[in-house]
């Protein structure tokens, strides 16, 4: 244990109070919980707080659709989220809500301090407005026909079919997704946080060890293009907190969501006697860590530290960013049953399976991880059941039947036991650095050594030999003690399994292994199975249940206005002459490289080979494909499309895909034998 007791506050991203937790969310909460449990097991003072992000237009509209108040909606969602987290062993010290007095008070305090110092300004902007609902429309609530390819029912500023980018005002036949009415343009005063005021501070802060190198390097692009003001306001009607001295103006979630960390911790302090100021004052010497997904790291690593600094609070000690979850190598899919709700998983499988599997896959880098169901079963069965649990089951029967459950008076292998204890230094370093995968491999190596010891000593043979009871007693007692050490290392990852192990070992709680001494002349309880193997039928049933759940749940829709009919996605386009169609140069293209486009929700950047020529294309297929799944495959592209200047670069063509959009997109592929550059006739 470290000589000095650390004081640590840990937060992770606030789940939105508008839907259930799914296994993609759990990547963050499980890895954060493992780190927190490790710190607590080491004897440090570590507090983990979170909250539901409970404000915004989507929550207001969903509450209206369900004919309940927003308060009731977020209360119901909080109950669901809290139950899911608890069953997955995510041990929040406080799981709260942003719709709280504490969050409102901090939002107003921070805003007023920033405003007094001149870091807030207002300006009039023009927005789309729904004249029926009498509300301003975010881009996602405007639909229409793509101005480039004329695809129907496209949202926002990007076409899912052709990847064109545009202003929502450029949509053909635009209509409100809320009422069905055509939006109008209307002016409104909005409030902005002047991020550029903190450029020098942020340049130094982002390069001072607070971020992973990959994140710091990426953020540098923002400094190169210039920091933009952040819109922190929304107009009524809006479910949230009203901005002081600005009637009808509300804090956008980009402000009151991160303040929710502070609100949740303040609530914990008021209930437990902790000092809020000790953790949040500008000169605080306590530690503060954020775990966050890579998709929102810009906000947490730029806006949030700047806002805290401007308001006289401390900044995070570090921000730990992580990647996304894929399932069987692909983005989570409703049709395949791999878009799995936390509750659906819990209805079929032990939550500790997923905790261990994530731990075995996670590291400190900003990398996506994959949940492969075959690998999932094999790792759990091999590493936990066949190795760890097997150690106790191979020795406990002899101890119970032959020695009344009591271990030997002396440890017959003190050097071996000490070797297991001494491994704590390396394993602690791996946990601290969030190199969980390496930590699991180190623990698994200890389990291998323990099983090898039992194999070499062969207690099942010794038990049959006359006059060898003492030897048998020593062998099985050593085995139990090695199990004792191994389970102490696993306690942050599989706490429920280890709790059962503690009951078997007849001890109150397992400390970090550097505190362990051999259990001697000690009575253990009857051994009961700690963990069973993954049931293949239950795994299949979970996948099937995900399909059924999601196909049976109809998407929420709104009633269209009687005065204006929304465009029909089945309406056929006008016919074209053959000569016009013949002008299109369709070619087989090899996808040499595929990349995520930072800042784009729907786009992938493709480098396409046409044999003697290479083209760059931005394609709106991110919802259906991971980049690594595309590289090396053939597809079909429009090769003679005029280059289009897009927000993220120049697109030199178009790849062809079919489907309604979202996760249901299928990239066209030629038959075997086709070569890159071949003309399609």
PDB file of N, CA and C in Angstrom, residues 107-122 189 191-194 197-198 232 243-246 251 307 310-311:
ATOM      1  N   UNK A 107     -24.745  25.812 -11.846  1.00  0.00           N
ATOM      2  CA  UNK A 107     -24.862  26.350 -13.198  1.00  0.00           C
ATOM      3  C   UNK A 107     -24.964  27.869 -13.158  1.00  0.00           C
ATOM      4  N   UNK A 108     -25.798  28.375 -12.272  1.00  0.00           N
ATOM      5  CA  UNK A 108     -25.978  29.820 -12.154  1.00  0.00           C
ATOM      6  C   UNK A 108     -24.713  30.490 -11.619  1.00  0.00           C
ATOM      7  N   UNK A 109     -24.075  29.852 -10.640  1.00  0.00           N
ATOM      8  CA  UNK A 109     -22.852  30.410 -10.068  1.00  0.00           C
ATOM      9  C   UNK A 109     -21.754  30.521 -11.113  1.00  0.00           C
ATOM     10  N   UNK A 110     -21.520  29.440 -11.847  1.00  0.00           N
ATOM     11  CA  UNK A 110     -20.465  29.425 -12.866  1.00  0.00           C
ATOM     12  C   UNK A 110     -20.785  30.423 -13.975  1.00  0.00           C
ATOM     13  N   UNK A 111     -22.032  30.437 -14.430  1.00  0.00           N
ATOM     14  CA  UNK A 111     -22.430  31.377 -15.474  1.00  0.00           C
ATOM     15  C   UNK A 111     -22.208  32.823 -15.020  1.00  0.00           C
ATOM     16  N   UNK A 112     -22.652  33.170 -13.816  1.00  0.00           N
ATOM     17  CA  UNK A 112     -22.528  34.540 -13.322  1.00  0.00           C
ATOM     18  C   UNK A 112     -21.069  34.965 -13.199  1.00  0.00           C
ATOM     19  N   UNK A 113     -20.217  34.051 -12.731  1.00  0.00           N
ATOM     20  CA  UNK A 113     -18.797  34.388 -12.620  1.00  0.00           C
ATOM     21  C   UNK A 113     -18.174  34.609 -13.995  1.00  0.00           C
ATOM     22  N   UNK A 114     -18.528  33.769 -14.947  1.00  0.00           N
ATOM     23  CA  UNK A 114     -17.996  33.926 -16.306  1.00  0.00           C
ATOM     24  C   UNK A 114     -18.527  35.207 -16.942  1.00  0.00           C
ATOM     25  N   UNK A 115     -19.798  35.498 -16.703  1.00  0.00           N
ATOM     26  CA  UNK A 115     -20.420  36.694 -17.271  1.00  0.00           C
ATOM     27  C   UNK A 115     -19.773  37.959 -16.702  1.00  0.00           C
ATOM     28  N   UNK A 116     -19.531  37.966 -15.406  1.00  0.00           N
ATOM     29  CA  UNK A 116     -18.927  39.135 -14.772  1.00  0.00           C
ATOM     30  C   UNK A 116     -17.534  39.416 -15.310  1.00  0.00           C
ATOM     31  N   UNK A 117     -16.822  38.391 -15.727  1.00  0.00           N
ATOM     32  CA  UNK A 117     -15.471  38.546 -16.236  1.00  0.00           C
ATOM     33  C   UNK A 117     -15.419  38.765 -17.748  1.00  0.00           C
ATOM     34  N   UNK A 118     -16.588  38.842 -18.372  1.00  0.00           N
ATOM     35  CA  UNK A 118     -16.629  39.118 -19.798  1.00  0.00           C
ATOM     36  C   UNK A 118     -16.438  37.922 -20.701  1.00  0.00           C
ATOM     37  N   UNK A 119     -16.581  36.710 -20.147  1.00  0.00           N
ATOM     38  CA  UNK A 119     -16.390  35.499 -20.945  1.00  0.00           C
ATOM     39  C   UNK A 119     -17.681  35.000 -21.594  1.00  0.00           C
ATOM     40  N   UNK A 120     -18.780  35.705 -21.373  1.00  0.00           N
ATOM     41  CA  UNK A 120     -20.066  35.374 -21.981  1.00  0.00           C
ATOM     42  C   UNK A 120     -20.499  36.549 -22.854  1.00  0.00           C
ATOM     43  N   UNK A 121     -20.944  36.276 -24.052  1.00  0.00           N
ATOM     44  CA  UNK A 121     -21.530  37.325 -24.888  1.00  0.00           C
ATOM     45  C   UNK A 121     -22.760  36.761 -25.593  1.00  0.00           C
ATOM     46  N   UNK A 122     -23.571  37.631 -26.098  1.00  0.00           N
ATOM     47  CA  UNK A 122     -24.785  37.208 -26.802  1.00  0.00           C
ATOM     48  C   UNK A 122     -24.788  37.784 -28.204  1.00  0.00           C
ATOM     49  N   UNK A 189     -31.904  35.509 -29.860  1.00  0.00           N
ATOM     50  CA  UNK A 189     -30.671  35.856 -29.170  1.00  0.00           C
ATOM     51  C   UNK A 189     -30.147  34.638 -28.406  1.00  0.00           C
ATOM     52  N   UNK A 191     -26.668  32.884 -26.148  1.00  0.00           N
ATOM     53  CA  UNK A 191     -25.550  33.210 -25.280  1.00  0.00           C
ATOM     54  C   UNK A 191     -24.392  32.251 -25.552  1.00  0.00           C
ATOM     55  N   UNK A 192     -23.202  32.823 -25.622  1.00  0.00           N
ATOM     56  CA  UNK A 192     -22.026  32.047 -26.008  1.00  0.00           C
ATOM     57  C   UNK A 192     -20.905  32.197 -24.974  1.00  0.00           C
ATOM     58  N   UNK A 193     -20.182  31.103 -24.763  1.00  0.00           N
ATOM     59  CA  UNK A 193     -18.987  31.102 -23.937  1.00  0.00           C
ATOM     60  C   UNK A 193     -17.787  31.326 -24.850  1.00  0.00           C
ATOM     61  N   UNK A 194     -16.954  32.335 -24.510  1.00  0.00           N
ATOM     62  CA  UNK A 194     -15.830  32.725 -25.351  1.00  0.00           C
ATOM     63  C   UNK A 194     -14.627  31.831 -25.048  1.00  0.00           C
ATOM     64  N   UNK A 197     -10.915  33.002 -25.207  1.00  0.00           N
ATOM     65  CA  UNK A 197     -10.299  33.727 -24.096  1.00  0.00           C
ATOM     66  C   UNK A 197      -9.320  32.849 -23.324  1.00  0.00           C
ATOM     67  N   UNK A 198      -9.465  31.541 -23.460  1.00  0.00           N
ATOM     68  CA  UNK A 198      -8.662  30.599 -22.685  1.00  0.00           C
ATOM     69  C   UNK A 198      -7.692  29.809 -23.552  1.00  0.00           C
ATOM     70  N   UNK A 232     -24.248  28.133 -25.381  1.00  0.00           N
ATOM     71  CA  UNK A 232     -24.656  27.519 -24.118  1.00  0.00           C
ATOM     72  C   UNK A 232     -26.132  27.754 -23.820  1.00  0.00           C
ATOM     73  N   UNK A 243     -31.579  30.647 -17.647  1.00  0.00           N
ATOM     74  CA  UNK A 243     -30.386  31.448 -17.451  1.00  0.00           C
ATOM     75  C   UNK A 243     -30.744  32.689 -16.621  1.00  0.00           C
ATOM     76  N   UNK A 244     -29.939  33.038 -15.622  1.00  0.00           N
ATOM     77  CA  UNK A 244     -30.242  34.220 -14.807  1.00  0.00           C
ATOM     78  C   UNK A 244     -30.384  35.492 -15.645  1.00  0.00           C
ATOM     79  N   UNK A 245     -31.423  36.262 -15.329  1.00  0.00           N
ATOM     80  CA  UNK A 245     -31.673  37.539 -15.992  1.00  0.00           C
ATOM     81  C   UNK A 245     -31.869  37.405 -17.499  1.00  0.00           C
ATOM     82  N   UNK A 246     -32.360  36.269 -17.931  1.00  0.00           N
ATOM     83  CA  UNK A 246     -32.613  36.033 -19.351  1.00  0.00           C
ATOM     84  C   UNK A 246     -33.892  35.203 -19.493  1.00  0.00           C
ATOM     85  N   UNK A 251     -30.185  27.093 -20.070  1.00  0.00           N
ATOM     86  CA  UNK A 251     -28.867  26.493 -20.233  1.00  0.00           C
ATOM     87  C   UNK A 251     -28.973  25.254 -21.109  1.00  0.00           C
ATOM     88  N   UNK A 307     -14.069  26.500 -18.680  1.00  0.00           N
ATOM     89  CA  UNK A 307     -15.177  27.015 -17.889  1.00  0.00           C
ATOM     90  C   UNK A 307     -14.874  26.939 -16.393  1.00  0.00           C
ATOM     91  N   UNK A 310     -12.245  29.664 -15.566  1.00  0.00           N
ATOM     92  CA  UNK A 310     -12.836  30.994 -15.571  1.00  0.00           C
ATOM     93  C   UNK A 310     -13.716  31.258 -14.362  1.00  0.00           C
ATOM     94  N   UNK A 311     -14.314  30.190 -13.814  1.00  0.00           N
ATOM     95  CA  UNK A 311     -15.213  30.339 -12.673  1.00  0.00           C
ATOM     96  C   UNK A 311     -14.504  30.163 -11.334  1.00  0.00           C
TER      97      UNK A 311
END
